[in-house]
Amino acid sequence: MLIKVPKASDCHESDVTPESLYLSRRHVLGAAVAGLAISGLSRWAAADNVERYAGVEPGKAPSWFSEKFPSIEWGAVNVKDEAITPFKDATHYNNFYEFGTDKGDPAANARALKTQPWTVVVDGEVGKPGRYALEDFMKPYQLEERIYRLRCVEAWSMVIPWIGFPLSALLKEVEPTSSAKFIRFETLQDPKSMPGQRSGFALIDWPYIEGLRLDEAMNPLSILAVGMYGRELPNQNGAPLRLVVPWKYGFKSIKSIVRISLVSEQPKTTWQSIASDEYGFYANVNPTVDHPRWTQARERRLPSGLLKPNVRETQMFNGYADEVASLYAGLDLRKNY
Ligand code: MTE
């Protein structure tokens, strides 16, 4: 399924590919393909694997991922006029508290996470509950690339090319009952491989939990990701399966998911449980509602440094208002932060 999302997505590959890579590929492709539409270029690009992006470390993809790889629909949703964050930054500046609280901890510690075999449970208010090996869980889904902004509640942001499939496709598959109003996600709990879960200082009551309203989950922008930068997900980014909800603060995008439950009541989420006055259930990116301890009007786009802080204005719903604002018609976003 090639999702057409107007405004935020209608652009050319030259807008989102690092310029050097784009120019070198244009040189190779020559005039013969210069006039091709995005889908044509994208099919060509599917063959060049991780070379699609600069500096990507190749991973060890499981066989189900390699089998699906050639049919990925590349560039299905893009971000216009914003450079993709270098792979190194996206994989070495992470929040994954199961592996430590410093930004470098997940890259350093997540190697021990065993992502094969991996089991996903789907339960609760569904007609078709199940317990699946990940390769079976993935069978029905067409993978596509989604280039999305990721805005952390801590006021930094990135642009990441994810590989995943729409959450709505999963919901169609498992047949929610009429009592299903919310979807609840749970991360793996495995203190042996997750040092953060062994720490006596952790504020989090493990496992990490997140949730969405059913209509938010059905929105075409909500995806379950299994890859990024043309390869499978690195462990520190939430391998082998994570949520990506680009109009919400990054903490909603829960990593390393083992359970997906359809429920009738709004689930109690991890950050809400830790500090409900600072982190709400909705967590929609909103430059007009500040965090109690800092402004949300601006953000640091990574990479950023002292000499080049790379600060930009934060956009309402992280730039996806056209696609999602209607979900919140009549809701007071100041109260429902
Ligand atoms: N998921 C789990 N299980 N544990 C976490 O600590 N951190 C969240 C989110 N998902 C987190 C998580 C936060 S705060 C952010 S900003 C994003 O993951 C960061 O994703 P990234 O490291 O891939 O950029």
CSV table of C-alpha atoms and ligand atoms in Angstrom, one decimal:
chain,number,residue,atom,x,y,z
A,1,MET,CA,0.0,0.0,0.0
A,2,LEU,CA,1.5,3.3,-1.0
A,3,ILE,CA,0.0,5.9,1.4
A,4,LYS,CA,-0.4,9.3,-0.1
A,5,VAL,CA,-0.3,11.9,2.6
A,6,PRO,CA,-0.5,15.4,1.0
A,7,LYS,CA,1.5,18.4,2.1
A,8,ALA,CA,3.9,16.6,4.6
A,9,SER,CA,4.8,13.9,2.1
A,10,ASP,CA,4.6,15.0,-1.5
A,11,CYS,CA,8.2,15.7,-2.5
A,12,HIS,CA,11.1,14.4,-4.5
A,13,GLU,CA,13.8,12.1,-3.4
A,14,SER,CA,16.3,14.9,-3.8
A,15,ASP,CA,14.6,16.7,-0.9
A,16,VAL,CA,15.3,14.0,1.6
A,17,THR,CA,18.4,12.1,0.5
A,18,PRO,CA,21.7,13.5,1.7
A,19,GLU,CA,22.8,15.7,-1.2
A,20,SER,CA,26.1,13.9,-1.9
A,21,LEU,CA,24.4,10.6,-2.1
A,22,TYR,CA,21.6,12.0,-4.3
A,23,LEU,CA,24.1,13.6,-6.7
A,24,SER,CA,26.2,10.5,-7.0
A,25,ARG,CA,23.1,8.4,-7.7
A,26,ARG,CA,21.8,10.9,-10.2
A,27,HIS,CA,25.2,10.6,-12.0
A,28,VAL,CA,24.8,6.9,-12.2
A,29,LEU,CA,21.2,6.9,-13.2
A,30,GLY,CA,21.8,9.6,-15.9
A,31,ALA,CA,19.2,11.3,-17.9
A,32,ALA,CA,17.3,8.1,-18.8
A,33,VAL,CA,15.6,8.0,-15.4
A,34,ALA,CA,15.7,11.7,-14.5
A,35,GLY,CA,12.0,12.0,-15.2
A,36,LEU,CA,10.9,8.9,-13.2
A,37,ALA,CA,8.3,9.3,-10.4
A,38,ILE,CA,9.3,8.5,-6.9
A,39,SER,CA,8.0,4.9,-7.1
A,40,GLY,CA,10.3,4.2,-10.1
A,41,LEU,CA,13.4,5.5,-8.3
A,42,SER,CA,12.4,3.7,-5.2
A,43,ARG,CA,12.2,0.3,-6.8
A,44,TRP,CA,15.7,0.9,-8.2
A,45,ALA,CA,16.9,1.9,-4.7
A,46,ALA,CA,15.5,-1.2,-3.0
A,47,ALA,CA,18.4,-3.2,-4.6
A,48,ASP,CA,21.2,-1.1,-3.1
A,49,ASN,CA,20.4,-2.1,0.5
A,50,VAL,CA,22.1,0.0,3.2
A,51,GLU,CA,24.1,2.0,0.6
A,52,ARG,CA,20.9,4.0,0.3
A,53,TYR,CA,22.1,6.0,3.3
A,54,ALA,CA,25.6,7.1,4.2
A,55,GLY,CA,27.5,5.6,7.1
A,56,VAL,CA,25.1,2.8,7.8
A,57,GLU,CA,26.6,-0.2,9.7
A,58,PRO,CA,25.2,-3.4,8.2
A,59,GLY,CA,23.4,-5.6,10.6
A,60,LYS,CA,22.6,-9.3,10.8
A,61,ALA,CA,19.0,-9.4,9.4
A,62,PRO,CA,16.9,-12.3,10.3
A,63,SER,CA,15.8,-14.4,7.3
A,64,TRP,CA,12.2,-13.1,7.4
A,65,PHE,CA,13.5,-9.5,7.0
A,66,SER,CA,15.8,-10.4,4.1
A,67,GLU,CA,13.0,-12.2,2.4
A,68,LYS,CA,10.7,-9.2,2.7
A,69,PHE,CA,13.4,-6.7,1.8
A,70,PRO,CA,13.2,-6.7,-2.0
A,71,SER,CA,9.5,-5.7,-2.0
A,72,ILE,CA,9.8,-2.8,0.4
A,73,GLU,CA,7.9,0.3,-0.9
A,74,TRP,CA,10.6,2.9,-0.6
A,75,GLY,CA,9.8,6.5,0.1
A,76,ALA,CA,6.1,5.9,0.7
A,77,VAL,CA,6.0,8.9,3.1
A,78,ASN,CA,8.7,11.6,3.2
A,79,VAL,CA,9.6,14.8,5.0
A,80,LYS,CA,10.2,17.8,2.7
A,81,ASP,CA,13.3,19.9,2.8
A,82,GLU,CA,14.8,18.4,5.9
A,83,ALA,CA,18.0,16.4,5.9
A,84,ILE,CA,17.9,12.8,7.3
A,85,THR,CA,19.8,12.5,10.6
A,86,PRO,CA,23.1,10.7,10.1
A,87,PHE,CA,22.9,7.0,11.1
A,88,LYS,CA,25.6,7.4,13.8
A,89,ASP,CA,23.5,10.1,15.6
A,90,ALA,CA,20.3,8.1,15.4
A,91,THR,CA,22.0,5.0,16.8
A,92,HIS,CA,24.3,6.6,19.5
A,93,TYR,CA,22.0,9.2,21.0
A,94,ASN,CA,19.2,7.1,22.4
A,95,ASN,CA,16.6,6.8,25.1
A,96,PHE,CA,16.1,3.2,26.1
A,97,TYR,CA,16.1,3.2,29.9
A,98,GLU,CA,16.2,-0.6,30.0
A,99,PHE,CA,19.9,-0.2,29.0
A,100,GLY,CA,20.8,2.8,31.1
A,101,THR,CA,19.9,6.5,31.4
A,102,ASP,CA,22.8,8.1,29.5
A,103,LYS,CA,22.3,8.7,25.8
A,104,GLY,CA,25.3,6.4,24.9
A,105,ASP,CA,24.2,3.6,27.2
A,106,PRO,CA,21.8,1.9,24.8
A,107,ALA,CA,24.4,1.6,22.0
A,108,ALA,CA,26.9,0.3,24.6
A,109,ASN,CA,24.7,-2.1,26.4
A,110,ALA,CA,22.0,-3.3,24.1
A,111,ARG,CA,24.2,-5.8,22.2
A,112,ALA,CA,23.3,-8.4,24.9
A,113,LEU,CA,19.6,-8.2,23.9
A,114,LYS,CA,18.6,-11.4,22.1
A,115,THR,CA,16.1,-10.6,19.4
A,116,GLN,CA,15.9,-14.0,17.8
A,117,PRO,CA,13.7,-15.9,18.6
A,118,TRP,CA,11.1,-13.3,19.5
A,119,THR,CA,7.5,-13.8,20.5
A,120,VAL,CA,4.7,-11.3,20.2
A,121,VAL,CA,1.4,-11.8,22.1
A,122,VAL,CA,-1.8,-10.2,20.8
A,123,ASP,CA,-4.6,-10.4,23.4
A,124,GLY,CA,-7.5,-8.6,25.1
A,125,GLU,CA,-10.6,-7.4,23.2
A,126,VAL,CA,-9.8,-9.1,19.8
A,127,GLY,CA,-11.5,-11.8,17.8
A,128,LYS,CA,-8.2,-13.4,16.9
A,129,PRO,CA,-5.8,-13.4,19.9
A,130,GLY,CA,-2.5,-15.2,19.5
A,131,ARG,CA,1.0,-15.8,20.5
A,132,TYR,CA,3.3,-15.6,17.5
A,133,ALA,CA,6.9,-16.2,16.6
A,134,LEU,CA,7.9,-12.8,15.1
A,135,GLU,CA,8.4,-14.3,11.6
A,136,ASP,CA,4.8,-15.6,11.6
A,137,PHE,CA,3.5,-12.3,13.1
A,138,MET,CA,5.1,-10.4,10.2
A,139,LYS,CA,3.8,-12.6,7.4
A,140,PRO,CA,0.7,-10.6,6.4
A,141,TYR,CA,2.4,-7.2,6.1
A,142,GLN,CA,3.9,-5.2,3.2
A,143,LEU,CA,6.8,-3.2,4.5
A,144,GLU,CA,7.3,0.4,3.4
A,145,GLU,CA,9.7,3.2,4.2
A,146,ARG,CA,8.4,6.1,6.2
A,147,ILE,CA,10.7,9.1,6.6
A,148,TYR,CA,9.4,10.8,9.8
A,149,ARG,CA,10.5,13.5,12.2
A,150,LEU,CA,11.0,12.2,15.7
A,151,ARG,CA,10.6,14.9,18.5
A,152,CYS,CA,11.6,13.9,22.0
A,153,VAL,CA,9.9,15.5,24.9
A,154,GLU,CA,13.4,16.6,26.0
A,155,ALA,CA,13.4,19.1,23.1
A,156,TRP,CA,15.7,17.4,20.6
A,157,SER,CA,14.7,16.0,17.3
A,158,MET,CA,15.8,13.8,14.3
A,159,VAL,CA,14.6,12.8,10.9
A,160,ILE,CA,14.6,9.0,10.6
A,161,PRO,CA,13.9,6.7,7.6
A,162,TRP,CA,11.9,3.8,9.2
A,163,ILE,CA,10.9,0.5,7.7
A,164,GLY,CA,7.6,-0.8,9.0
A,165,PHE,CA,3.9,-1.4,8.3
A,166,PRO,CA,0.7,0.5,9.3
A,167,LEU,CA,-0.6,-0.4,12.8
A,168,SER,CA,-4.0,-0.3,11.1
A,169,ALA,CA,-3.1,-3.4,9.1
A,170,LEU,CA,-2.4,-5.3,12.3
A,171,LEU,CA,-5.7,-4.1,13.8
A,172,LYS,CA,-7.6,-5.3,10.7
A,173,GLU,CA,-5.9,-8.7,11.0
A,174,VAL,CA,-6.7,-9.3,14.7
A,175,GLU,CA,-10.3,-8.0,14.6
A,176,PRO,CA,-10.9,-5.7,17.6
A,177,THR,CA,-14.2,-6.3,19.4
A,178,SER,CA,-16.7,-3.5,19.9
A,179,SER,CA,-15.3,-3.1,23.5
A,180,ALA,CA,-11.8,-2.3,22.2
A,181,LYS,CA,-11.2,1.4,22.8
A,182,PHE,CA,-7.4,1.6,23.4
A,183,ILE,CA,-4.3,-0.3,22.5
A,184,ARG,CA,-1.7,-1.1,25.1
A,185,PHE,CA,1.9,-2.0,24.3
A,186,GLU,CA,4.5,-3.7,26.5
A,187,THR,CA,8.3,-4.0,26.2
A,188,LEU,CA,10.3,-7.1,27.0
A,189,GLN,CA,11.1,-7.6,30.7
A,190,ASP,CA,14.4,-9.4,30.9
A,191,PRO,CA,16.7,-8.1,33.7
A,192,LYS,CA,19.4,-10.5,32.6
A,193,SER,CA,20.0,-8.7,29.3
A,194,MET,CA,18.7,-5.3,30.4
A,195,PRO,CA,20.9,-3.7,33.1
A,196,GLY,CA,18.4,-0.8,33.6
A,197,GLN,CA,15.9,-3.3,34.9
A,198,ARG,CA,18.4,-4.6,37.4
A,199,SER,CA,19.3,-1.2,38.7
A,200,GLY,CA,18.0,-0.4,42.2
A,201,PHE,CA,17.8,3.3,41.2
A,202,ALA,CA,15.4,3.0,38.3
A,203,LEU,CA,12.2,5.0,38.7
A,204,ILE,CA,10.4,2.9,36.2
A,205,ASP,CA,8.1,0.1,37.3
A,206,TRP,CA,9.0,-2.4,34.5
A,207,PRO,CA,8.0,-3.4,32.0
A,208,TYR,CA,7.7,-0.1,30.0
A,209,ILE,CA,4.1,0.4,28.9
A,210,GLU,CA,2.6,2.7,26.3
A,211,GLY,CA,-0.8,3.2,24.8
A,212,LEU,CA,-2.9,4.9,22.1
A,213,ARG,CA,-6.6,5.5,21.6
A,214,LEU,CA,-7.9,3.2,18.9
A,215,ASP,CA,-8.5,6.0,16.4
A,216,GLU,CA,-5.0,7.2,16.9
A,217,ALA,CA,-3.7,3.7,16.3
A,218,MET,CA,-5.8,3.5,13.1
A,219,ASN,CA,-4.4,6.8,11.7
A,220,PRO,CA,-2.3,6.0,8.6
A,221,LEU,CA,0.8,7.6,10.1
A,222,SER,CA,1.0,5.1,13.0
A,223,ILE,CA,3.4,2.3,12.2
A,224,LEU,CA,5.1,-0.7,13.8
A,225,ALA,CA,8.8,-0.5,12.7
A,226,VAL,CA,11.1,-3.4,12.1
A,227,GLY,CA,13.9,-1.5,10.4
A,228,MET,CA,15.6,1.9,9.7
A,229,TYR,CA,18.1,3.3,7.2
A,230,GLY,CA,17.6,0.3,4.9
A,231,ARG,CA,18.3,-2.4,7.4
A,232,GLU,CA,16.7,-4.1,10.4
A,233,LEU,CA,16.4,-2.1,13.6
A,234,PRO,CA,19.6,-1.9,15.7
A,235,ASN,CA,19.0,-3.2,19.2
A,236,GLN,CA,19.3,0.3,20.8
A,237,ASN,CA,16.5,1.6,18.6
A,238,GLY,CA,14.0,-1.0,19.7
A,239,ALA,CA,14.7,-4.2,17.8
A,240,PRO,CA,13.0,-6.2,16.7
A,241,LEU,CA,9.6,-4.4,16.8
A,242,ARG,CA,8.8,-0.9,17.9
A,243,LEU,CA,6.0,1.6,17.6
A,244,VAL,CA,6.5,4.9,15.7
A,245,VAL,CA,3.9,7.7,16.2
A,246,PRO,CA,5.5,10.7,14.6
A,247,TRP,CA,3.1,13.4,15.9
A,248,LYS,CA,3.6,12.5,19.5
A,249,TYR,CA,6.6,12.9,21.8
A,250,GLY,CA,9.2,10.1,21.4
A,251,PHE,CA,8.3,8.4,24.6
A,252,LYS,CA,5.1,7.1,23.1
A,253,SER,CA,7.1,5.2,20.5
A,254,ILE,CA,7.7,2.1,22.7
A,255,LYS,CA,10.6,-0.2,21.8
A,256,SER,CA,11.2,-4.0,21.7
A,257,ILE,CA,7.5,-4.9,22.0
A,258,VAL,CA,6.4,-8.3,23.3
A,259,ARG,CA,2.7,-7.8,24.0
A,260,ILE,CA,-0.1,-5.8,22.2
A,261,SER,CA,-3.4,-5.7,24.0
A,262,LEU,CA,-6.7,-4.2,22.9
A,263,VAL,CA,-8.4,-2.9,26.0
A,264,SER,CA,-11.6,-1.0,27.0
A,265,GLU,CA,-10.0,1.4,29.5
A,266,GLN,CA,-7.2,3.9,28.9
A,267,PRO,CA,-4.0,2.1,29.9
A,268,LYS,CA,-1.7,3.5,32.6
A,269,THR,CA,1.5,4.4,30.8
A,270,THR,CA,5.1,4.4,32.2
A,271,TRP,CA,5.8,8.1,32.1
A,272,GLN,CA,2.4,9.1,33.3
A,273,SER,CA,2.9,6.7,36.3
A,274,ILE,CA,6.3,8.4,37.1
A,275,ALA,CA,5.2,12.0,36.8
A,276,SER,CA,1.6,12.6,35.6
A,277,ASP,CA,2.0,16.4,35.9
A,278,GLU,CA,4.8,16.3,33.4
A,279,TYR,CA,4.0,13.5,31.0
A,280,GLY,CA,0.4,12.9,29.8
A,281,PHE,CA,-1.3,10.1,28.0
A,282,TYR,CA,-1.7,12.1,24.8
A,283,ALA,CA,1.8,13.6,24.6
A,284,ASN,CA,1.1,15.3,21.3
A,285,VAL,CA,3.9,17.5,20.1
A,286,ASN,CA,2.7,21.0,20.9
A,287,PRO,CA,4.8,24.2,20.9
A,288,THR,CA,2.2,26.1,22.8
A,289,VAL,CA,2.1,23.8,25.9
A,290,ASP,CA,5.4,23.9,27.7
A,291,HIS,CA,6.8,21.1,29.9
A,292,PRO,CA,6.6,22.4,33.5
A,293,ARG,CA,10.5,22.6,33.5
A,294,TRP,CA,11.3,23.8,29.9
A,295,THR,CA,9.8,25.3,26.8
A,296,GLN,CA,8.5,23.1,24.0
A,297,ALA,CA,8.4,26.0,21.5
A,298,ARG,CA,11.8,25.1,20.1
A,299,GLU,CA,14.0,22.0,19.6
A,300,ARG,CA,17.5,21.0,18.8
A,301,ARG,CA,17.7,19.1,15.5
A,302,LEU,CA,20.5,16.5,15.8
A,303,PRO,CA,23.4,16.7,15.1
A,304,SER,CA,23.8,19.8,17.1
A,305,GLY,CA,26.7,21.2,19.1
A,306,LEU,CA,27.9,24.3,21.0
A,307,LEU,CA,29.1,26.1,17.8
A,308,LYS,CA,26.1,24.9,15.7
A,309,PRO,CA,23.1,24.4,18.0
A,310,ASN,CA,20.8,23.8,15.1
A,311,VAL,CA,17.7,25.1,16.9
A,312,ARG,CA,14.4,25.3,15.1
A,313,GLU,CA,10.8,26.1,15.9
A,314,THR,CA,8.7,23.1,17.0
A,315,GLN,CA,5.7,22.5,14.8
A,316,MET,CA,2.2,21.7,16.0
A,317,PHE,CA,1.8,17.9,16.0
A,318,ASN,CA,5.4,17.8,14.8
A,319,GLY,CA,4.4,19.0,11.4
A,320,TYR,CA,1.6,16.4,10.9
A,321,ALA,CA,-1.4,18.6,11.8
A,322,ASP,CA,-3.0,18.1,8.4
A,323,GLU,CA,-3.1,14.4,9.0
A,324,VAL,CA,-4.0,14.2,12.7
A,325,ALA,CA,-5.5,17.5,14.1
A,326,SER,CA,-9.0,16.2,13.4
A,327,LEU,CA,-8.5,13.4,16.0
A,328,TYR,CA,-8.5,16.0,18.7
A,329,ALA,CA,-11.4,18.2,17.6
A,330,GLY,CA,-13.1,19.6,20.7
A,331,LEU,CA,-10.4,18.3,23.1
A,332,ASP,CA,-8.6,20.8,25.4
A,333,LEU,CA,-5.0,20.1,24.5
A,334,ARG,CA,-3.8,22.1,27.5
A,335,LYS,CA,-5.5,19.8,29.9
A,336,ASN,CA,-5.0,16.7,27.8
A,337,TYR,CA,-1.2,17.1,27.3
B,1,MTE,N1,10.8,2.4,24.8
B,1,MTE,C1,11.3,1.7,25.9
B,1,MTE,N2,10.9,0.4,26.1
B,1,MTE,N3,12.1,2.2,26.8
B,1,MTE,C2,12.5,3.6,26.7
B,1,MTE,O1,13.2,4.0,27.6
B,1,MTE,N4,12.3,5.7,25.5
B,1,MTE,C3,11.4,6.5,24.7
B,1,MTE,C4,11.0,5.8,23.3
B,1,MTE,N5,10.7,4.4,23.6
B,1,MTE,C5,12.0,4.3,25.6
B,1,MTE,C6,11.2,3.7,24.7
B,1,MTE,C7,11.9,7.8,24.4
B,1,MTE,S1,11.9,8.9,25.7
B,1,MTE,C8,12.3,8.2,23.1
B,1,MTE,S2,12.6,9.8,22.8
B,1,MTE,C9,12.4,7.3,22.0
B,1,MTE,O2,12.1,5.9,22.4
B,1,MTE,C10,13.7,7.3,21.4
B,1,MTE,O3,13.9,6.5,20.3
B,1,MTE,P1,15.3,6.4,19.6
B,1,MTE,O4,16.3,6.0,20.7
B,1,MTE,O5,15.2,5.3,18.6
B,1,MTE,O6,15.6,7.7,19.0
